[in-house]
PDB file of C-alpha atoms in Angstrom:
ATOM      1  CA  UNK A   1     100.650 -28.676  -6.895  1.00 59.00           C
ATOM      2  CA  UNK A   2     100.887 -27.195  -3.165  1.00 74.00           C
ATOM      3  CA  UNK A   3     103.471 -29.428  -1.466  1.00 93.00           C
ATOM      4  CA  UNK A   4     102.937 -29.908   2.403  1.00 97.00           C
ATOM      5  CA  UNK A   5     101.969 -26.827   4.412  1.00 97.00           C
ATOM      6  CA  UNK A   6     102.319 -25.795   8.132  1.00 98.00           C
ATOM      7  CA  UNK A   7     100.512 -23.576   9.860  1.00 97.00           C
ATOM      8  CA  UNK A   8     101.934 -21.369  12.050  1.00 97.00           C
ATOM      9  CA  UNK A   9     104.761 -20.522  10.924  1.00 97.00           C
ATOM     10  CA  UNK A  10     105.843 -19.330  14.521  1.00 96.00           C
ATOM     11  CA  UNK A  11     104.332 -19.175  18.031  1.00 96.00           C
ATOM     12  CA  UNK A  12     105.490 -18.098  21.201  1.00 98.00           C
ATOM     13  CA  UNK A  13     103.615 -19.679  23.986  1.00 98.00           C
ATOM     14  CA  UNK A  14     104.551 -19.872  28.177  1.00 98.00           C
ATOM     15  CA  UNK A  15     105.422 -22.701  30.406  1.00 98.00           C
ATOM     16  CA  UNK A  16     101.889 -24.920  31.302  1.00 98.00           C
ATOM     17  CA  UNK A  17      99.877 -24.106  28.200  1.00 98.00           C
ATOM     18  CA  UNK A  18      99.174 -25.727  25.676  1.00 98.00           C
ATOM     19  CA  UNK A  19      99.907 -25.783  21.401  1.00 98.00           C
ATOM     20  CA  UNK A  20      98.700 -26.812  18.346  1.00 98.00           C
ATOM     21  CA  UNK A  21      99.747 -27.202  15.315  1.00 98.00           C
ATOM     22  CA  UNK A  22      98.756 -27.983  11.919  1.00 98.00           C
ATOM     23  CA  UNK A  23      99.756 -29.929   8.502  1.00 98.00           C
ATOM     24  CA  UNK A  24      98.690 -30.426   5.511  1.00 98.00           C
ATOM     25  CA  UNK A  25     100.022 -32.986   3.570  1.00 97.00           C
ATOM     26  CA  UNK A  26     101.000 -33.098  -0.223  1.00 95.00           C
ATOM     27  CA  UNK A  27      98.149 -33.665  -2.690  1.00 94.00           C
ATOM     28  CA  UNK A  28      97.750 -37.444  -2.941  1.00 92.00           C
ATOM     29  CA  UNK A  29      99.199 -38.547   0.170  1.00 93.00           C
ATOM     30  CA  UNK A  30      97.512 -40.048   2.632  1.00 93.00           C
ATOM     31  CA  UNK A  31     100.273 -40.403   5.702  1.00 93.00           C
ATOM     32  CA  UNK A  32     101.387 -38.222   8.105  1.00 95.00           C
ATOM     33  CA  UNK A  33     104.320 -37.801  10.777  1.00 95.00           C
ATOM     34  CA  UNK A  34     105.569 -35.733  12.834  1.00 97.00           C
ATOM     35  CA  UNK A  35     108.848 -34.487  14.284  1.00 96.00           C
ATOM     36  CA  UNK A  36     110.929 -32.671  16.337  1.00 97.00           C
ATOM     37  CA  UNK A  37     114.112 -30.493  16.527  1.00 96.00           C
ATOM     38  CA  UNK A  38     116.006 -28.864  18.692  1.00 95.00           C
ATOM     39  CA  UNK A  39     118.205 -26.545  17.366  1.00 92.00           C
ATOM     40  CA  UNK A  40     121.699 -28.269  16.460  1.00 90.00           C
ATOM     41  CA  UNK A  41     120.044 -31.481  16.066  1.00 91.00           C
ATOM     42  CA  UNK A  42     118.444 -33.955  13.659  1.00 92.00           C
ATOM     43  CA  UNK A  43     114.567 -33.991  13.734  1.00 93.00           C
ATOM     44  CA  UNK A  44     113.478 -36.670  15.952  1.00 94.00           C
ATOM     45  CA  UNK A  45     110.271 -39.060  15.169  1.00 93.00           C
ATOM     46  CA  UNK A  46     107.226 -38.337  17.308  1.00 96.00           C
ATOM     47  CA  UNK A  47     104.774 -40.819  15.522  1.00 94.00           C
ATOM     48  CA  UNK A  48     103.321 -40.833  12.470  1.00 93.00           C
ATOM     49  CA  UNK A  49      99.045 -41.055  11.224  1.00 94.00           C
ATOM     50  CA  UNK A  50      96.983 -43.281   8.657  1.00 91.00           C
ATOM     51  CA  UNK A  51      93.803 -43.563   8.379  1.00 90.00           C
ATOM     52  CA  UNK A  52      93.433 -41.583  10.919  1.00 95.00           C
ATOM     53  CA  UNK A  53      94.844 -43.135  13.548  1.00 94.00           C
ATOM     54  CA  UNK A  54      98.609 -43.450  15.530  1.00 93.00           C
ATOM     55  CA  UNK A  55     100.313 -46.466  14.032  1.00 89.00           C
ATOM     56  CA  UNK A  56     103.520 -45.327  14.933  1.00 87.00           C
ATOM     57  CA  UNK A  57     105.055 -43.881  18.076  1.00 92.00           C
ATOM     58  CA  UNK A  58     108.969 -42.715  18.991  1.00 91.00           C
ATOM     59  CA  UNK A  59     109.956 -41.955  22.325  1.00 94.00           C
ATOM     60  CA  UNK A  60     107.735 -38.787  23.374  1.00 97.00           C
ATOM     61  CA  UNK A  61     105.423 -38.258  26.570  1.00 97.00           C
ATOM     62  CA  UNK A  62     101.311 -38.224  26.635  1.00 97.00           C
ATOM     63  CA  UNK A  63     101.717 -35.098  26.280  1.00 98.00           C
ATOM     64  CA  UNK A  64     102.432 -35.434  22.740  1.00 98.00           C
ATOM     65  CA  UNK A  65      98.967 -35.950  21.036  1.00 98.00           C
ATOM     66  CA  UNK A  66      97.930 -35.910  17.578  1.00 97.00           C
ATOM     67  CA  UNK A  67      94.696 -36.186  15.011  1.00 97.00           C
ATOM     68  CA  UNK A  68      94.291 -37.356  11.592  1.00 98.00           C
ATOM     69  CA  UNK A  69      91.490 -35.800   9.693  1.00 97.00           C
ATOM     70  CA  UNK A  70      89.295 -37.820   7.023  1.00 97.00           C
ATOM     71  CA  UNK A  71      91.150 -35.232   4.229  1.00 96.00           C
ATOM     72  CA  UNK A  72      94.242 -36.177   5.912  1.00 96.00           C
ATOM     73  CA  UNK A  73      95.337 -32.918   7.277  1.00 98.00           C
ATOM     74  CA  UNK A  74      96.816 -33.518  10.625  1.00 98.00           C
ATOM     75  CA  UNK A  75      97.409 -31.724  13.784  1.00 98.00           C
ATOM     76  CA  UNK A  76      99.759 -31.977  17.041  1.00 98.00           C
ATOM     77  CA  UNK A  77      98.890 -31.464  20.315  1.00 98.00           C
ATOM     78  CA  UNK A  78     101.364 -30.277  23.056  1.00 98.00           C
ATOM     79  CA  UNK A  79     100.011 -30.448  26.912  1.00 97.00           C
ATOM     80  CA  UNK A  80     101.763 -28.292  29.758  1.00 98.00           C
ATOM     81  CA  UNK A  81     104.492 -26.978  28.016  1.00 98.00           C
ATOM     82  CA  UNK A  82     107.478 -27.190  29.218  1.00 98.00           C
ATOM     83  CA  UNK A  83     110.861 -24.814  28.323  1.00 97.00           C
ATOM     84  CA  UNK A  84     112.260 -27.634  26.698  1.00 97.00           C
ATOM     85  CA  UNK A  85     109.537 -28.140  24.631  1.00 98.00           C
ATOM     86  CA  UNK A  86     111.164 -24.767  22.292  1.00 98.00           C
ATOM     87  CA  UNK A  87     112.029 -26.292  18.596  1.00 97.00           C
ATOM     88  CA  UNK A  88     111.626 -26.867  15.471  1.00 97.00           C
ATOM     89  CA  UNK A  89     108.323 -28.796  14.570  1.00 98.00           C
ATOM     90  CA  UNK A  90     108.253 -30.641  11.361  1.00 98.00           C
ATOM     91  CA  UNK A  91     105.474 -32.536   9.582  1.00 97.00           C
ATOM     92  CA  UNK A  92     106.093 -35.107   7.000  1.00 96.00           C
ATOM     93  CA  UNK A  93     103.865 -36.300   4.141  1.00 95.00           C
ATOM     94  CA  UNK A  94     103.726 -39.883   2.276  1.00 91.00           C
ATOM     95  CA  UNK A  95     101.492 -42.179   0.585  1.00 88.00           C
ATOM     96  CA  UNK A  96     101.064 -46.064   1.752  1.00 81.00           C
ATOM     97  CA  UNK A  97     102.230 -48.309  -1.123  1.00 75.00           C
ATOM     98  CA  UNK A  98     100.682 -51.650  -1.244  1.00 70.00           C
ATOM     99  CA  UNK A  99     103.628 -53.787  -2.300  1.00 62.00           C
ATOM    100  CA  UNK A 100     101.527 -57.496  -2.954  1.00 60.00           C
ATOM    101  CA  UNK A 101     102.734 -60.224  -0.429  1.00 60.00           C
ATOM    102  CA  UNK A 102     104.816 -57.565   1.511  1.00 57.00           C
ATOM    103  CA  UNK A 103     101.881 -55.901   2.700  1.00 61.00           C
ATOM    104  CA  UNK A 104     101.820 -51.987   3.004  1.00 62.00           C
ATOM    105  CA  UNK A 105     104.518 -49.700   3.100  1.00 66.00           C
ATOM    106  CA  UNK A 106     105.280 -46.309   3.595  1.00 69.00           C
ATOM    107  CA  UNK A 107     107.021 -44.275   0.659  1.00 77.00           C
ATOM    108  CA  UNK A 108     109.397 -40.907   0.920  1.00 86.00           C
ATOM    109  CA  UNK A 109     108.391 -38.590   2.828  1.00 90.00           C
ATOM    110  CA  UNK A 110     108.269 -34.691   2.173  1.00 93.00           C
ATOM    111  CA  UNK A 111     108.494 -32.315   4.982  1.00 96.00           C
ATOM    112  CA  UNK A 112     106.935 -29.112   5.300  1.00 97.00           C
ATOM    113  CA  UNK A 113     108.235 -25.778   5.967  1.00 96.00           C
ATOM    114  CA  UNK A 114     108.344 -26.202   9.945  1.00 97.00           C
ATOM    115  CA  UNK A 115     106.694 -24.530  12.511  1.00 98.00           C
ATOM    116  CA  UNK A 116     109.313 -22.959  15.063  1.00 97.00           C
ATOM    117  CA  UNK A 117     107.513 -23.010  18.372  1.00 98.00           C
ATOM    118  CA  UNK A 118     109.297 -21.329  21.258  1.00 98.00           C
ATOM    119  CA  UNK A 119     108.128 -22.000  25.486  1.00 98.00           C
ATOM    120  CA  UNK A 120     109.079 -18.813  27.881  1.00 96.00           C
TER     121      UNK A 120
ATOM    122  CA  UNK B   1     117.405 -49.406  14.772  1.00 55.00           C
ATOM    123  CA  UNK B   2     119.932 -49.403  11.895  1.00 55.00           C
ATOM    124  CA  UNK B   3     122.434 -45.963  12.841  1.00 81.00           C
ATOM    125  CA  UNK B   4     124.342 -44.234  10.263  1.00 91.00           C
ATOM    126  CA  UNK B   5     127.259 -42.937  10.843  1.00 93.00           C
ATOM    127  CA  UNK B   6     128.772 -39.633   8.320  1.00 95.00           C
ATOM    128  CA  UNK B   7     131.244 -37.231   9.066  1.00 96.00           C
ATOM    129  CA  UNK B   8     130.385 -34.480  10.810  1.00 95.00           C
ATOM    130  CA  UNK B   9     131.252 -31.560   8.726  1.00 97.00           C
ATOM    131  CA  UNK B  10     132.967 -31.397   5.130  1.00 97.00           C
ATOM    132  CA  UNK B  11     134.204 -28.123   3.112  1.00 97.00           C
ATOM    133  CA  UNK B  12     134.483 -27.648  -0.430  1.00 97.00           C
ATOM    134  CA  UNK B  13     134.772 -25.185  -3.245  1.00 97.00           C
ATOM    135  CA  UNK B  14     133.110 -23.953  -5.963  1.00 97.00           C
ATOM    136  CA  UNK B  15     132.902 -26.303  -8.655  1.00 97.00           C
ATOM    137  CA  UNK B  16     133.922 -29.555  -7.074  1.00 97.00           C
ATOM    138  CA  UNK B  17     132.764 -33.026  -6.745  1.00 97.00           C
ATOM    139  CA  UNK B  18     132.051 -33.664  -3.005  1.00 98.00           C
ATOM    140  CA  UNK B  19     131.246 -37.209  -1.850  1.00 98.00           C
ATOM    141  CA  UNK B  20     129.604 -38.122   1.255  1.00 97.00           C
ATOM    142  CA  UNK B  21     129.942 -41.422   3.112  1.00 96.00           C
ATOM    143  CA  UNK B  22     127.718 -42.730   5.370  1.00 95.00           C
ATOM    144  CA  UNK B  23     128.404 -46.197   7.039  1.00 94.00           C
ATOM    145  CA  UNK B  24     125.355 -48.377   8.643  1.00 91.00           C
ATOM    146  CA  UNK B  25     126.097 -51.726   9.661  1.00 90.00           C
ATOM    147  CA  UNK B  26     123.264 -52.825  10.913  1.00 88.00           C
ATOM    148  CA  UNK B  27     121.402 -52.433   7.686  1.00 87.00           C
ATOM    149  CA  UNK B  28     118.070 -54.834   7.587  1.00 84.00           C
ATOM    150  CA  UNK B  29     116.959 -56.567   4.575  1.00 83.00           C
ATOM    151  CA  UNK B  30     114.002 -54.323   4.099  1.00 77.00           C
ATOM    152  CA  UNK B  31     115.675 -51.260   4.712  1.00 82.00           C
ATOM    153  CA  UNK B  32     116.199 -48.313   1.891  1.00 85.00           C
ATOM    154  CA  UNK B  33     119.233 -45.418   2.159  1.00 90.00           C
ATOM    155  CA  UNK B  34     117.561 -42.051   1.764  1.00 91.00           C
ATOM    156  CA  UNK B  35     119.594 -38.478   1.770  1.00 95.00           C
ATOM    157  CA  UNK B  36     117.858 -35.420   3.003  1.00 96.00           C
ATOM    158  CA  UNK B  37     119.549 -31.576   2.440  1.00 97.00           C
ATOM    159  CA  UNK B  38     118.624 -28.730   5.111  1.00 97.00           C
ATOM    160  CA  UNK B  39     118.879 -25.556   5.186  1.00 96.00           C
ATOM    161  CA  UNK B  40     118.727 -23.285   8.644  1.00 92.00           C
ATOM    162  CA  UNK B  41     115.422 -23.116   9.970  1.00 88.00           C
ATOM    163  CA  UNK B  42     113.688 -25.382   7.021  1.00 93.00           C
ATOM    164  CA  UNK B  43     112.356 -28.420   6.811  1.00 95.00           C
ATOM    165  CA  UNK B  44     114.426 -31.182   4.792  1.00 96.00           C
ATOM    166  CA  UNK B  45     114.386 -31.702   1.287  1.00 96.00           C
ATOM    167  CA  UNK B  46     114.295 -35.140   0.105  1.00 94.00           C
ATOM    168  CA  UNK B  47     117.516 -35.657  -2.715  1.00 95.00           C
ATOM    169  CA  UNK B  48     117.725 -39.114  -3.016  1.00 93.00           C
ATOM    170  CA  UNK B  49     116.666 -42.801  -2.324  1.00 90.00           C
ATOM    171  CA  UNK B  50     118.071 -45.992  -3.165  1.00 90.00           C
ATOM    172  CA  UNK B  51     118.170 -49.482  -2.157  1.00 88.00           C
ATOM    173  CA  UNK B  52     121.910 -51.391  -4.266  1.00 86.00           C
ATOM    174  CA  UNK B  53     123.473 -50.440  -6.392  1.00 88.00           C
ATOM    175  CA  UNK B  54     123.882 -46.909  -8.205  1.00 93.00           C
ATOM    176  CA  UNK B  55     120.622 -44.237  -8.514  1.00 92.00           C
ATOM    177  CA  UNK B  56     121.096 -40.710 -10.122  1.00 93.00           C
ATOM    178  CA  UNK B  57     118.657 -38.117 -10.183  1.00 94.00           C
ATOM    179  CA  UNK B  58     119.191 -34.321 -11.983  1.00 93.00           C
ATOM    180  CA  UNK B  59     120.172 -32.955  -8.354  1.00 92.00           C
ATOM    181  CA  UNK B  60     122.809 -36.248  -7.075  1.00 96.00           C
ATOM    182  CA  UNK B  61     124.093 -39.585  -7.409  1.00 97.00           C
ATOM    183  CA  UNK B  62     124.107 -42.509  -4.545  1.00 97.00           C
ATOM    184  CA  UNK B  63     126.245 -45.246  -4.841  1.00 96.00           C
ATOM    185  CA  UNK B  64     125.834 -48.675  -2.401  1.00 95.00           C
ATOM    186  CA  UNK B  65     128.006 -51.345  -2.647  1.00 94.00           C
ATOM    187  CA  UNK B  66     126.876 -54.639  -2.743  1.00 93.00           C
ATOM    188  CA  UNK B  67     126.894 -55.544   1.171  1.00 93.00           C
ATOM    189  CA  UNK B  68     124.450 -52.392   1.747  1.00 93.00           C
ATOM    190  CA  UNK B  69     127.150 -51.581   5.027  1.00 93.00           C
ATOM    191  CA  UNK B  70     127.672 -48.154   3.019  1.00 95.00           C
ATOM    192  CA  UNK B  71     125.950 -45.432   0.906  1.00 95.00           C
ATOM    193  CA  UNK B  72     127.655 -42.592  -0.944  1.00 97.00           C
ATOM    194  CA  UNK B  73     126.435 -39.402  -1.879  1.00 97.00           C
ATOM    195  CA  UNK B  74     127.756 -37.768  -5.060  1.00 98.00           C
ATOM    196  CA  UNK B  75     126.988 -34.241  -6.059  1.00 97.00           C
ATOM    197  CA  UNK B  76     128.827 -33.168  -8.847  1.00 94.00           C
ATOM    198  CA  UNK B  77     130.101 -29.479  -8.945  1.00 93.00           C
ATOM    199  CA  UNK B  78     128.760 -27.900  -5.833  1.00 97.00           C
ATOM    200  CA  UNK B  79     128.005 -24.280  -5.923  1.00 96.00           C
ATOM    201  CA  UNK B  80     127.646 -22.273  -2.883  1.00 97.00           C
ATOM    202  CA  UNK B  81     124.507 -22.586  -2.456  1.00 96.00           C
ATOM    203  CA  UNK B  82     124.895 -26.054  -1.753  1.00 97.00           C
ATOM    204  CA  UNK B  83     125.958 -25.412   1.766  1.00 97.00           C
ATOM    205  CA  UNK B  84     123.669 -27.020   4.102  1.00 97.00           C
ATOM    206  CA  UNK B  85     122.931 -30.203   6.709  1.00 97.00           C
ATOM    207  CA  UNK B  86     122.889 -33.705   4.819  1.00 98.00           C
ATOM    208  CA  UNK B  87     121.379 -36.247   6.482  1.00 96.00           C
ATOM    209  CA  UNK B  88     121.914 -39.979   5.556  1.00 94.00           C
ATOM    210  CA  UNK B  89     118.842 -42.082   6.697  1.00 90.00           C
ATOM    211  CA  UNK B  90     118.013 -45.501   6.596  1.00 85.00           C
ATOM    212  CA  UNK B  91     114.639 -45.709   6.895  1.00 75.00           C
ATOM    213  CA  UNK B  92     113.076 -48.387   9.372  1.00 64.00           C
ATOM    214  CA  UNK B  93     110.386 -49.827   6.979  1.00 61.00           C
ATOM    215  CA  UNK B  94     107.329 -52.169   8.583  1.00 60.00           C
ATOM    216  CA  UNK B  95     103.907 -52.440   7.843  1.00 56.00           C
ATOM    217  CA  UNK B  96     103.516 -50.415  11.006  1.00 55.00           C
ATOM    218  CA  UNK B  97     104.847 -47.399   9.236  1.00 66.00           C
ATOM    219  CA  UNK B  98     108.085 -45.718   8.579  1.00 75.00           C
ATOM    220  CA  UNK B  99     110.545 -43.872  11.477  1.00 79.00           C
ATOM    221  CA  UNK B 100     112.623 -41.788   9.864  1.00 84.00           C
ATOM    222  CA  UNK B 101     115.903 -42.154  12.399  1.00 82.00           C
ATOM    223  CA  UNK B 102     118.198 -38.698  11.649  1.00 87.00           C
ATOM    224  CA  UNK B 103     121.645 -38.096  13.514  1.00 84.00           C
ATOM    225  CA  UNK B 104     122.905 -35.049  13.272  1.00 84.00           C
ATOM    226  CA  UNK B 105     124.370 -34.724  10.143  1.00 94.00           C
ATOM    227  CA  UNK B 106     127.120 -33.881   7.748  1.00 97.00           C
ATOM    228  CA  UNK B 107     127.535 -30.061   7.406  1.00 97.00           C
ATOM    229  CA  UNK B 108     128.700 -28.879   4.319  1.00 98.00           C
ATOM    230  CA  UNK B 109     130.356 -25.595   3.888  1.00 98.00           C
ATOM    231  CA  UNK B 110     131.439 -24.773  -0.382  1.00 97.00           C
ATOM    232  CA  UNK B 111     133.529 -21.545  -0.207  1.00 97.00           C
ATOM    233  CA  UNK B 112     134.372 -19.513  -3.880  1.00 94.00           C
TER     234      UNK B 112
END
């Protein structure tokens, strides 16, 4: 059982372009997030896809775009790079757990291997 | 946003029991404790997940004390390569989806 995958595994790019990125998340999971992190720190949250679309957004620019596809394999989209763009991108997989009167909730996620983008 | 705070850095040898605090106050009612290991340049690896009380697991223990201000990682008899980032996360749970909130970390170092 393949557990979540990232593709590439590096990419050098130049200030304006643009980058993306892929995930696949484990079998059976159906949620996907994203996240960032810049060398010496803790990944932050960039937002996170079901059913293919954004239900949950941290504190990044438009620039920042993603896509959920209907097998649930995800992608992130990075506009007009910028230097500080360089780090560590992470992907996340879960699976929404319908927990009766509480509604829907997300369980553990897995992360994938990373993809280490870096912006000359 | 419920914060966690852990010590920044911990060292330990070879054999030894090393416990990990992490303090968050401002724990909600729907919020779980989870504990993520990483290595350089890797994504994290989820170790454990509770919600009160006392969970084990074949890899660590987590102990939370009945006022959920406080988690406690346990792993018993560390080897070296147990030296990583450990993360103590408590997970901002609505039916809009889950933010996993990291700070930066406890960095273990286990020395022979």
């Amino acid at each position: 059982d393949a557990g979540v995958t990232q593709s590439p595994t590096h990419l050098i790019k130049t200030r304006g372009q643009q980058v993306t990125l892929r995930c696949s998340p484990k079998s059976g999971h159906d949620t996907v997030s994203w996240y960032q992190q810049a060398l010496g720190q803790g990944p932050q949250f960039i937002f996170q896809y079901y059913e293919e679309e954004e239900r949950q957004r941290g504190n990044f620019p438009d620039r920042f775009s993603g896509h959920q596809f209907p097998n649930y394999s995800s992608e992130l989209n990075v506009n007009a790079l910028l230097l500080g763009d360089s780090a560590l991108y992470l992907c996340a997989s879960s699976r929404q757990v319908v927990a009766g009167l509480a509604g829907v909730w997300t369980d553990t996620q897995y992360f994938g291997p990373g993809t280490r983008l870096t912006v000359l | 946003l419920a914060k966690t705070t852990q010590p920044i850095s911990m060292d330990s040898y070879e054999g030894q029991e090393v416990n990990i605090t992490c303090s968050h106050n401002n724990i909600a009612t729907n919020d779980y404790i989870t504990w993520y290991q990483q290595f350089p340049s890797q994504g994290p690896r989820f170790i454990i997940q509770g919600y009160k009380t006392k969970v084990t697991n074949e890899v660590a223990s987590l102990f939370i004390p009945a006022d959920r201000k406080s988690s406690t990682l346990s792993l018993p008899r560390v080897s070296l390569s147990d030296t990583a980032v450990y993360y103590c996360l408590v997970a901002e749970a609505n039916q809009a989806g889950t933010a996993l909130i990291f700070g930066k970390g406890t960095t273990l170092s286990v020395s022979s």
